[in-house]
PDB file of C-alpha atoms and ligand atoms in Angstrom:
ATOM      1  CA  UNK V   4      -6.294  -2.963 -14.005  1.00  0.00           C
ATOM      2  CA  UNK V   5      -2.757  -4.393 -14.645  1.00  0.00           C
ATOM      3  CA  UNK V   6      -0.171  -4.572 -11.999  1.00  0.00           C
ATOM      4  CA  UNK V   7       1.895  -1.651 -11.159  1.00  0.00           C
ATOM      5  CA  UNK V   8       3.658  -0.146  -8.411  1.00  0.00           C
ATOM      6  CA  UNK V   9       5.162   3.245  -7.200  1.00  0.00           C
ATOM      7  CA  UNK V  10       7.480   3.872  -4.227  1.00  0.00           C
ATOM      8  CA  UNK V  11       6.463   6.821  -2.175  1.00  0.00           C
ATOM      9  CA  UNK V  12       9.750   6.706  -0.058  1.00  0.00           C
ATOM     10  CA  UNK V  13      12.622   4.324   0.660  1.00  0.00           C
ATOM     11  CA  UNK V  14      15.280   4.178   3.088  1.00  0.00           C
ATOM     12  CA  UNK V  15      15.866   5.137   6.699  1.00  0.00           C
ATOM     13  CA  UNK V  16      13.649   8.389   6.244  1.00  0.00           C
ATOM     14  CA  UNK V  17      10.584   6.190   5.556  1.00  0.00           C
ATOM     15  CA  UNK V  18       9.232   3.385   3.315  1.00  0.00           C
ATOM     16  CA  UNK V  19       6.119   3.080   1.618  1.00  0.00           C
ATOM     17  CA  UNK V  20       5.097   1.414  -1.817  1.00  0.00           C
ATOM     18  CA  UNK V  21       1.892   1.691  -3.532  1.00  0.00           C
ATOM     19  CA  UNK V  22       0.561  -1.162  -5.356  1.00  0.00           C
ATOM     20  CA  UNK V  23      -2.186  -1.448  -7.735  1.00  0.00           C
ATOM     21  CA  UNK V  24      -3.943  -4.345  -9.731  1.00  0.00           C
ATOM     22  CA  UNK V  25      -6.772  -6.729  -9.662  1.00  0.00           C
ATOM     23  CA  UNK V  26      -8.942  -3.758  -9.017  1.00  0.00           C
ATOM     24  CA  UNK V  27      -7.308  -3.116  -5.671  1.00  0.00           C
ATOM     25  CA  UNK V  28      -4.960  -0.439  -4.393  1.00  0.00           C
ATOM     26  CA  UNK V  29      -2.732  -1.130  -1.260  1.00  0.00           C
ATOM     27  CA  UNK V  30       0.404   0.234   0.575  1.00  0.00           C
ATOM     28  CA  UNK V  31       3.095  -1.996   1.523  1.00  0.00           C
ATOM     29  CA  UNK V  32       4.453  -0.138   4.629  1.00  0.00           C
ATOM     30  CA  UNK V  33       3.642   3.424   5.785  1.00  0.00           C
ATOM     31  CA  UNK V  34       7.024   4.766   7.294  1.00  0.00           C
ATOM     32  CA  UNK V  35       6.149   8.296   6.355  1.00  0.00           C
ATOM     33  CA  UNK V  36       4.327  10.693   8.229  1.00  0.00           C
ATOM     34  CA  UNK V  37       0.408  10.604   7.398  1.00  0.00           C
ATOM     35  CA  UNK V  38       0.528  14.080   6.010  1.00  0.00           C
ATOM     36  CA  UNK V  39       3.493  13.225   3.754  1.00  0.00           C
ATOM     37  CA  UNK V  40       1.943   9.942   2.713  1.00  0.00           C
ATOM     38  CA  UNK V  41      -1.215  11.580   1.681  1.00  0.00           C
ATOM     39  CA  UNK V  42       0.695  14.406  -0.141  1.00  0.00           C
ATOM     40  CA  UNK V  43       2.853  11.858  -2.168  1.00  0.00           C
ATOM     41  CA  UNK V  44      -0.279   9.741  -2.888  1.00  0.00           C
ATOM     42  CA  UNK V  45      -2.133  12.895  -4.185  1.00  0.00           C
ATOM     43  CA  UNK V  46       1.091  13.839  -6.254  1.00  0.00           C
ATOM     44  CA  UNK V  47       0.845  10.387  -7.674  1.00  0.00           C
ATOM     45  CA  UNK V  48      -2.915  10.995  -8.487  1.00  0.00           C
ATOM     46  CA  UNK V  49      -4.301   8.767  -5.713  1.00  0.00           C
ATOM     47  CA  UNK V  50      -6.971   9.744  -3.458  1.00  0.00           C
ATOM     48  CA  UNK V  51      -5.699   8.260  -0.058  1.00  0.00           C
ATOM     49  CA  UNK V  52      -9.273   7.391   1.136  1.00  0.00           C
ATOM     50  CA  UNK V  53      -9.267   4.961  -2.156  1.00  0.00           C
ATOM     51  CA  UNK V  54      -6.923   2.567  -0.737  1.00  0.00           C
ATOM     52  CA  UNK V  55      -8.034  -0.781   0.378  1.00  0.00           C
ATOM     53  CA  UNK V  56      -5.565  -1.862   2.797  1.00  0.00           C
ATOM     54  CA  UNK V  57      -2.050  -0.957   4.309  1.00  0.00           C
ATOM     55  CA  UNK V  58       0.122  -3.790   4.848  1.00  0.00           C
ATOM     56  CA  UNK V  59       2.976  -3.364   7.581  1.00  0.00           C
ATOM     57  CA  UNK V  60       6.023  -5.519   7.179  1.00  0.00           C
ATOM     58  CA  UNK V  61       7.445  -4.755  10.630  1.00  0.00           C
ATOM     59  CA  UNK V  62       7.273  -2.413  13.454  1.00  0.00           C
ATOM     60  CA  UNK V  63      10.550  -0.163  12.887  1.00  0.00           C
ATOM     61  CA  UNK V  64       9.646   3.336  12.531  1.00  0.00           C
ATOM     62  CA  UNK V  65      10.908   3.761   8.861  1.00  0.00           C
ATOM     63  CA  UNK V  66       8.282   1.059   7.986  1.00  0.00           C
ATOM     64  CA  UNK V  67       5.183   1.851  10.318  1.00  0.00           C
ATOM     65  CA  UNK V  68       5.605   5.062  11.620  1.00  0.00           C
ATOM     66  CA  UNK V  69       2.525   6.624   9.640  1.00  0.00           C
ATOM     67  CA  UNK V  70       0.409   3.536   9.701  1.00  0.00           C
ATOM     68  CA  UNK V  71      -2.039   4.039  12.562  1.00  0.00           C
ATOM     69  CA  UNK V  72      -2.601   7.767  12.024  1.00  0.00           C
ATOM     70  CA  UNK V  73      -2.961   7.196   8.300  1.00  0.00           C
ATOM     71  CA  UNK V  74      -5.414   4.412   8.765  1.00  0.00           C
ATOM     72  CA  UNK V  75      -7.489   6.622  11.226  1.00  0.00           C
ATOM     73  CA  UNK V  76      -7.517   9.538   9.143  1.00  0.00           C
ATOM     74  CA  UNK V  77      -8.611   7.978   5.807  1.00  0.00           C
ATOM     75  CA  UNK V  78     -10.382   5.139   7.255  1.00  0.00           C
ATOM     76  CA  UNK V  79      -8.088   2.279   5.617  1.00  0.00           C
ATOM     77  CA  UNK V  80      -7.572  -1.167   7.349  1.00  0.00           C
ATOM     78  CA  UNK V  81      -4.261  -2.411   8.370  1.00  0.00           C
ATOM     79  CA  UNK V  82      -2.718  -5.854   7.851  1.00  0.00           C
ATOM     80  CA  UNK V  83       0.245  -7.364   9.565  1.00  0.00           C
ATOM     81  CA  UNK V  84       1.337 -10.028  11.848  1.00  0.00           C
ATOM     82  CA  UNK V  85       0.369 -10.321  15.658  1.00  0.00           C
ATOM     83  CA  UNK V  86       4.179  -9.496  16.575  1.00  0.00           C
ATOM     84  CA  UNK V  87       4.091  -6.416  14.642  1.00  0.00           C
ATOM     85  CA  UNK V  88       0.746  -5.388  16.140  1.00  0.00           C
ATOM     86  CA  UNK V  89       2.167  -5.716  19.613  1.00  0.00           C
ATOM     87  CA  UNK V  90       5.541  -4.275  18.985  1.00  0.00           C
ATOM     88  CA  UNK V  91       4.532  -1.220  17.146  1.00  0.00           C
ATOM     89  CA  UNK V  92       2.086  -0.571  19.997  1.00  0.00           C
ATOM     90  CA  UNK V  93      -0.969  -0.741  17.699  1.00  0.00           C
ATOM     91  CA  UNK V  94      -2.810  -1.988  20.991  1.00  0.00           C
ATOM     92  CA  UNK V  95      -2.787   1.342  22.512  1.00  0.00           C
ATOM     93  CA  UNK V  96      -4.042   3.145  19.489  1.00  0.00           C
ATOM     94  CA  UNK V  97      -7.407   3.649  17.881  1.00  0.00           C
ATOM     95  CA  UNK V  98      -7.615   2.529  14.278  1.00  0.00           C
ATOM     96  CA  UNK V  99     -10.441   1.295  11.870  1.00  0.00           C
ATOM     97  CA  UNK V 100      -9.331  -2.374  11.785  1.00  0.00           C
ATOM     98  CA  UNK V 101      -6.059  -4.674  12.100  1.00  0.00           C
ATOM     99  CA  UNK V 102      -6.276  -7.828  10.337  1.00  0.00           C
ATOM    100  CA  UNK V 103      -3.838 -10.201  11.973  1.00  0.00           C
ATOM    101  CA  UNK V 104      -1.843 -12.429   9.651  1.00  0.00           C
ATOM    102  CA  UNK V 105       0.631 -15.344  10.308  1.00  0.00           C
ATOM    103  CA  UNK V 106       3.570 -15.201   8.069  1.00  0.00           C
ATOM    104  CA  UNK V 107       2.836 -17.515   4.998  1.00  0.00           C
ATOM    105  CA  UNK V 108      -0.761 -16.596   4.729  1.00  0.00           C
ATOM    106  CA  UNK V 109      -2.328 -14.771   2.088  1.00  0.00           C
ATOM    107  CA  UNK V 110      -5.179 -12.288   1.967  1.00  0.00           C
ATOM    108  CA  UNK V 111      -7.292 -11.763  -1.262  1.00  0.00           C
ATOM    109  CA  UNK V 112      -8.456  -8.032  -1.789  1.00  0.00           C
ATOM    110  CA  UNK V 113     -10.966  -7.710  -4.656  1.00  0.00           C
ATOM    111  CA  UNK V 114      -8.726  -9.779  -7.371  1.00  0.00           C
ATOM    112  CA  UNK V 115      -5.334  -8.987  -5.591  1.00  0.00           C
ATOM    113  CA  UNK V 116      -3.565 -11.610  -3.655  1.00  0.00           C
ATOM    114  CA  UNK V 117      -1.143 -10.508  -0.964  1.00  0.00           C
ATOM    115  CA  UNK V 118       1.151 -13.340   0.535  1.00  0.00           C
ATOM    116  CA  UNK V 119       3.371 -12.921   3.535  1.00  0.00           C
ATOM    117  CA  UNK V 120       6.733 -14.571   3.975  1.00  0.00           C
ATOM    118  CA  UNK V 121       8.755 -14.643   7.268  1.00  0.00           C
ATOM    119  CA  UNK V 122      12.187 -12.885   7.076  1.00  0.00           C
ATOM    120  CA  UNK V 123      15.023 -12.839   9.122  1.00  0.00           C
ATOM    121  CA  UNK V 124      15.415  -9.341  10.650  1.00  0.00           C
ATOM    122  CA  UNK V 125      15.651  -7.876  14.175  1.00  0.00           C
ATOM    123  CA  UNK V 126      12.109  -7.280  14.651  1.00  0.00           C
ATOM    124  CA  UNK V 127       9.206  -9.174  16.192  1.00  0.00           C
ATOM    125  CA  UNK V 128       7.637 -11.035  13.326  1.00  0.00           C
ATOM    126  CA  UNK V 129       8.831  -9.285  10.184  1.00  0.00           C
ATOM    127  CA  UNK V 130       7.625 -10.516   6.597  1.00  0.00           C
ATOM    128  CA  UNK V 131       8.130  -9.747   3.092  1.00  0.00           C
ATOM    129  CA  UNK V 132       5.369  -9.559   0.497  1.00  0.00           C
ATOM    130  CA  UNK V 133       4.292 -11.165  -2.605  1.00  0.00           C
ATOM    131  CA  UNK V 134       1.456  -9.382  -4.548  1.00  0.00           C
ATOM    132  CA  UNK V 135      -0.205 -11.223  -7.379  1.00  0.00           C
ATOM    133  CA  UNK V 136      -3.001 -10.576  -9.846  1.00  0.00           C
ATOM    134  CA  UNK V 137      -4.249 -13.131 -12.307  1.00  0.00           C
ATOM    135  CA  UNK V 138      -1.544 -12.162 -14.762  1.00  0.00           C
ATOM    136  CA  UNK V 139       1.487 -10.728 -12.899  1.00  0.00           C
ATOM    137  CA  UNK V 140       3.388 -11.002  -9.574  1.00  0.00           C
ATOM    138  CA  UNK V 141       5.489  -8.568  -7.638  1.00  0.00           C
ATOM    139  CA  UNK V 142       7.983  -9.573  -4.769  1.00  0.00           C
ATOM    140  CA  UNK V 143       8.718  -6.846  -2.104  1.00  0.00           C
ATOM    141  CA  UNK V 144      11.505  -7.687   0.474  1.00  0.00           C
ATOM    142  CA  UNK V 145      13.123  -4.920   2.446  1.00  0.00           C
ATOM    143  CA  UNK V 146      14.974  -5.316   5.914  1.00  0.00           C
ATOM    144  CA  UNK V 147      16.142  -8.825   6.026  1.00  0.00           C
ATOM    145  CA  UNK V 148      19.752 -10.037   7.259  1.00  0.00           C
ATOM    146  CA  UNK V 149      20.106 -12.857   4.755  1.00  0.00           C
ATOM    147  CA  UNK V 150      18.167 -14.641   1.757  1.00  0.00           C
ATOM    148  CA  UNK V 151      16.181 -17.492   3.260  1.00  0.00           C
ATOM    149  CA  UNK V 152      15.235 -20.361   1.060  1.00  0.00           C
ATOM    150  CA  UNK V 153      11.467 -19.544   1.550  1.00  0.00           C
ATOM    151  CA  UNK V 154      12.002 -16.057   0.175  1.00  0.00           C
ATOM    152  CA  UNK V 155      14.041 -16.988  -2.626  1.00  0.00           C
ATOM    153  CA  UNK V 156      11.527 -19.520  -3.639  1.00  0.00           C
ATOM    154  CA  UNK V 157       8.740 -16.986  -3.317  1.00  0.00           C
ATOM    155  CA  UNK V 158      10.570 -14.462  -5.321  1.00  0.00           C
ATOM    156  CA  UNK V 159      11.146 -16.946  -8.084  1.00  0.00           C
ATOM    157  CA  UNK V 160       7.716 -16.860  -9.259  1.00  0.00           C
ATOM    158  CA  UNK V 161       7.820 -12.738  -9.528  1.00  0.00           C
ATOM    159  CA  UNK V 162       7.937 -10.793 -12.670  1.00  0.00           C
ATOM    160  CA  UNK V 163       9.188  -7.632 -10.834  1.00  0.00           C
ATOM    161  CA  UNK V 164      11.422  -7.878  -7.505  1.00  0.00           C
ATOM    162  CA  UNK V 165      11.916  -4.975  -5.105  1.00  0.00           C
ATOM    163  CA  UNK V 166      14.931  -5.817  -2.790  1.00  0.00           C
ATOM    164  CA  UNK V 167      16.814  -3.593  -0.341  1.00  0.00           C
ATOM    165  CA  UNK V 168      20.530  -3.197  -1.087  1.00  0.00           C
ATOM    166  CA  UNK V 169      21.289  -1.565   2.086  1.00  0.00           C
ATOM    167  CA  UNK V 170      24.925  -1.528   2.287  1.00  0.00           C
ATOM    168  CA  UNK V 171      28.573  -1.801   0.826  1.00  0.00           C
ATOM    169  CA  UNK V 172      30.540  -3.724   3.519  1.00  0.00           C
ATOM    170  CA  UNK V 173      33.660  -1.733   3.237  1.00  0.00           C
ATOM    171  CA  UNK V 174      31.784   1.655   3.460  1.00  0.00           C
ATOM    172  CA  UNK V 175      29.933   0.238   6.614  1.00  0.00           C
ATOM    173  CA  UNK V 176      33.223  -1.211   8.169  1.00  0.00           C
ATOM    174  CA  UNK V 177      35.132   2.125   7.705  1.00  0.00           C
ATOM    175  CA  UNK V 178      32.102   4.250   8.297  1.00  0.00           C
ATOM    176  CA  UNK V 179      31.279   6.249  11.559  1.00  0.00           C
ATOM    177  CA  UNK V 180      28.657   3.906  13.079  1.00  0.00           C
ATOM    178  CA  UNK V 181      29.509   2.497  16.410  1.00  0.00           C
ATOM    179  CA  UNK V 182      30.621  -1.292  16.236  1.00  0.00           C
ATOM    180  CA  UNK V 183      27.385  -2.721  17.891  1.00  0.00           C
ATOM    181  CA  UNK V 184      25.425  -1.003  15.180  1.00  0.00           C
ATOM    182  CA  UNK V 185      27.707  -2.256  12.397  1.00  0.00           C
ATOM    183  CA  UNK V 186      27.569  -5.798  13.916  1.00  0.00           C
ATOM    184  CA  UNK V 187      23.801  -5.488  13.978  1.00  0.00           C
ATOM    185  CA  UNK V 188      23.483  -4.441  10.246  1.00  0.00           C
ATOM    186  CA  UNK V 189      26.147  -7.104   9.079  1.00  0.00           C
ATOM    187  CA  UNK V 190      24.760  -9.758  11.329  1.00  0.00           C
ATOM    188  CA  UNK V 191      22.095 -12.545   9.900  1.00  0.00           C
ATOM    189  CA  UNK V 192      18.938 -10.447  11.269  1.00  0.00           C
ATOM    190  CA  UNK V 193      20.115  -7.129   9.976  1.00  0.00           C
ATOM    191  CA  UNK V 194      20.171  -6.059   6.350  1.00  0.00           C
ATOM    192  CA  UNK V 195      21.275  -7.014   2.713  1.00  0.00           C
ATOM    193  CA  UNK V 196      24.630  -5.967   1.315  1.00  0.00           C
ATOM    194  CA  UNK V 197      24.886  -5.141  -2.302  1.00  0.00           C
ATOM    195  CA  UNK V 198      26.795  -8.490  -2.475  1.00  0.00           C
ATOM    196  CA  UNK V 199      23.725 -10.423  -1.003  1.00  0.00           C
ATOM    197  CA  UNK V 200      21.494  -8.839  -3.698  1.00  0.00           C
ATOM    198  CA  UNK V 201      24.180  -9.852  -6.373  1.00  0.00           C
ATOM    199  CA  UNK V 202      23.760 -13.379  -5.201  1.00  0.00           C
ATOM    200  CA  UNK V 203      20.057 -13.211  -5.409  1.00  0.00           C
ATOM    201  CA  UNK V 204      20.282 -11.614  -9.016  1.00  0.00           C
ATOM    202  CA  UNK V 205      22.777 -14.070 -10.380  1.00  0.00           C
ATOM    203  CA  UNK V 206      21.126 -17.109  -9.372  1.00  0.00           C
ATOM    204  CA  UNK V 207      17.868 -16.773  -7.612  1.00  0.00           C
ATOM    205  CA  UNK V 208      15.722 -14.595 -10.125  1.00  0.00           C
ATOM    206  CA  UNK V 209      12.896 -16.611 -11.743  1.00  0.00           C
ATOM    207  CA  UNK V 210      12.848 -16.704 -15.512  1.00  0.00           C
ATOM    208  CA  UNK V 211       9.832 -14.472 -15.893  1.00  0.00           C
ATOM    209  CA  UNK V 212      11.572 -11.476 -13.956  1.00  0.00           C
ATOM    210  CA  UNK V 213      12.168  -8.417 -16.010  1.00  0.00           C
ATOM    211  CA  UNK V 214      12.351  -5.861 -13.288  1.00  0.00           C
ATOM    212  CA  UNK V 215      14.532  -5.362 -10.255  1.00  0.00           C
ATOM    213  CA  UNK V 216      14.223  -2.285  -8.006  1.00  0.00           C
ATOM    214  CA  UNK V 217      16.976  -1.744  -5.500  1.00  0.00           C
ATOM    215  CA  UNK V 218      15.461  -0.096  -2.339  1.00  0.00           C
ATOM    216  CA  UNK V 219      16.464   1.172   1.159  1.00  0.00           C
ATOM    217  CA  UNK V 220      19.882   2.012   0.324  1.00  0.00           C
ATOM    218  CA  UNK V 221      21.725   3.383   3.277  1.00  0.00           C
ATOM    219  CA  UNK V 222      22.874   7.120   2.847  1.00  0.00           C
ATOM    220  CA  UNK V 223      25.923   6.632   4.944  1.00  0.00           C
ATOM    221  CA  UNK V 224      26.903   3.066   4.142  1.00  0.00           C
ATOM    222  CA  UNK V 225      26.251   2.792   0.599  1.00  0.00           C
ATOM    223  CA  UNK V 226      26.409   4.587  -2.711  1.00  0.00           C
ATOM    224  CA  UNK V 227      23.830   4.461  -5.583  1.00  0.00           C
ATOM    225  CA  UNK V 228      26.600   3.751  -8.118  1.00  0.00           C
ATOM    226  CA  UNK V 229      28.156   1.017  -6.111  1.00  0.00           C
ATOM    227  CA  UNK V 230      24.685  -0.720  -5.611  1.00  0.00           C
ATOM    228  CA  UNK V 231      23.838  -0.525  -9.240  1.00  0.00           C
ATOM    229  CA  UNK V 232      27.340  -1.889 -10.329  1.00  0.00           C
ATOM    230  CA  UNK V 233      27.198  -4.812  -7.981  1.00  0.00           C
ATOM    231  CA  UNK V 234      23.692  -5.842  -9.357  1.00  0.00           C
ATOM    232  CA  UNK V 235      24.514  -5.244 -12.967  1.00  0.00           C
ATOM    233  CA  UNK V 236      27.845  -7.433 -12.777  1.00  0.00           C
ATOM    234  CA  UNK V 237      25.723 -10.000 -11.050  1.00  0.00           C
ATOM    235  CA  UNK V 238      23.042 -10.133 -13.693  1.00  0.00           C
ATOM    236  CA  UNK V 239      25.667 -10.285 -16.489  1.00  0.00           C
ATOM    237  CA  UNK V 240      27.534 -13.164 -14.602  1.00  0.00           C
ATOM    238  CA  UNK V 241      23.831 -14.817 -14.655  1.00  0.00           C
ATOM    239  CA  UNK V 242      23.340 -13.970 -18.173  1.00  0.00           C
ATOM    240  CA  UNK V 243      20.155 -12.097 -17.390  1.00  0.00           C
ATOM    241  CA  UNK V 244      20.420  -9.350 -19.851  1.00  0.00           C
ATOM    242  CA  UNK V 245      16.687  -9.534 -20.012  1.00  0.00           C
ATOM    243  CA  UNK V 246      16.369  -7.910 -16.508  1.00  0.00           C
ATOM    244  CA  UNK V 247      16.313  -4.062 -16.041  1.00  0.00           C
ATOM    245  CA  UNK V 248      17.517  -2.690 -12.801  1.00  0.00           C
ATOM    246  CA  UNK V 249      16.113   0.667 -11.313  1.00  0.00           C
ATOM    247  CA  UNK V 250      17.323   2.415  -8.270  1.00  0.00           C
ATOM    248  CA  UNK V 251      14.698   3.884  -5.700  1.00  0.00           C
ATOM    249  CA  UNK V 252      15.560   7.447  -4.656  1.00  0.00           C
ATOM    250  CA  UNK V 253      14.796   8.296  -1.148  1.00  0.00           C
ATOM    251  CA  UNK V 254      11.609  10.154  -2.110  1.00  0.00           C
ATOM    252  CA  UNK V 255      10.542   7.266  -4.306  1.00  0.00           C
ATOM    253  CA  UNK V 256      10.032   6.417  -7.956  1.00  0.00           C
ATOM    254  CA  UNK V 257       7.451   7.031 -10.887  1.00  0.00           C
ATOM    255  CA  UNK V 258       5.076   4.284 -11.771  1.00  0.00           C
ATOM    256  CA  UNK V 259       6.544   0.735 -12.662  1.00  0.00           C
ATOM    257  CA  UNK V 260       4.634  -1.642 -14.614  1.00  0.00           C
ATOM    258  CA  UNK V 261       4.737  -5.359 -13.863  1.00  0.00           C
ATOM    259  CA  UNK V 262       4.343  -7.087 -17.408  1.00  0.00           C
ATOM    260  CA  UNK V 263       3.659 -10.693 -17.308  1.00  0.00           C
ATOM    261  CA  UNK V 264       6.083 -12.538 -19.619  1.00  0.00           C
ATOM    262  CA  UNK V 265       5.476 -16.180 -19.121  1.00  0.00           C
ATOM    263  CA  UNK V 266       8.252 -18.690 -18.869  1.00  0.00           C
ATOM    264  CA  UNK V 267      10.309 -18.981 -21.718  1.00  0.00           C
ATOM    265  CA  UNK V 268      10.917 -22.849 -22.046  1.00  0.00           C
ATOM    266  CA  UNK V 269      14.497 -22.171 -22.985  1.00  0.00           C
ATOM    267  CA  UNK V 270      15.252 -20.597 -19.612  1.00  0.00           C
ATOM    268  CA  UNK V 271      13.483 -23.148 -17.420  1.00  0.00           C
ATOM    269  CA  UNK V 272      16.112 -25.659 -18.369  1.00  0.00           C
ATOM    270  CA  UNK V 273      18.806 -23.369 -17.108  1.00  0.00           C
ATOM    271  CA  UNK V 274      17.421 -22.924 -13.549  1.00  0.00           C
ATOM    272  CA  UNK V 275      19.322 -24.070 -10.748  1.00  0.00           C
ATOM    273  CA  UNK V 276      18.820 -24.481  -7.326  1.00  0.00           C
ATOM    274  CA  UNK V 277      19.735 -21.244  -5.305  1.00  0.00           C
TER     275      UNK V 277
HETATM  276 ZN1   ZN U  23      13.866  -0.444   7.291  1.00  0.00          ZN
HETATM  277 ZN1   ZN U  24      13.781  -2.955  10.058  1.00  0.00          ZN
END
């Protein structure tokens, strides 16, 4: 089974990404209600009971809302940090299993390896993920205030990268949010702006990356065209015409294949420190 993924939801209404590869099938986040999650899995042709695991990035409702009830209903174990376990209130609810991970650790599910990477966000112990099979690698980073070196280094090895492109700074500043919330989003533990993503795409992608998915766009503080334009301009500046950018709609995407491309020798010489 080659590596592929499909978003079932993206943004403040709820996030969930289905990933298949190495004989395994997992969800990254379960921020939709359990019924909606099951419906969207079924419409993707996937039996919810066939999932091997749900990895929860952090406790915020748009990522964790459906995790416990979904896990209980379909008998699927949850994986995440101890901080997420406590902050999400999972101690108080019944579920088949919660496998505690420390940021930086990996878990192998059949022949799929899922690595967690700590990210700066205003949650207890939030993480991003890199999912790898023998042939390809997919990075998944939503909800982070800035790009840490550890994350950029982890994403550099990926053939496909999903990253949040949450807000346009001018729209956020001029928008209707209270100032305290604007400060939180703009701060180092808030969310990534279109410009932050641009910096990643211009200098931080690895040579084998061919696919970027922009996710978790704010409905109020961003516009899909602005996010797309910022990313495409950044890729042009970085001479990465080989990378295709896709936008995740709030109700998700179709299947996206992660094709292993190897590392062309010519590009390796052009790598710079981010
Ligand atoms: Zn979120
Ligand atoms: Zn969050």
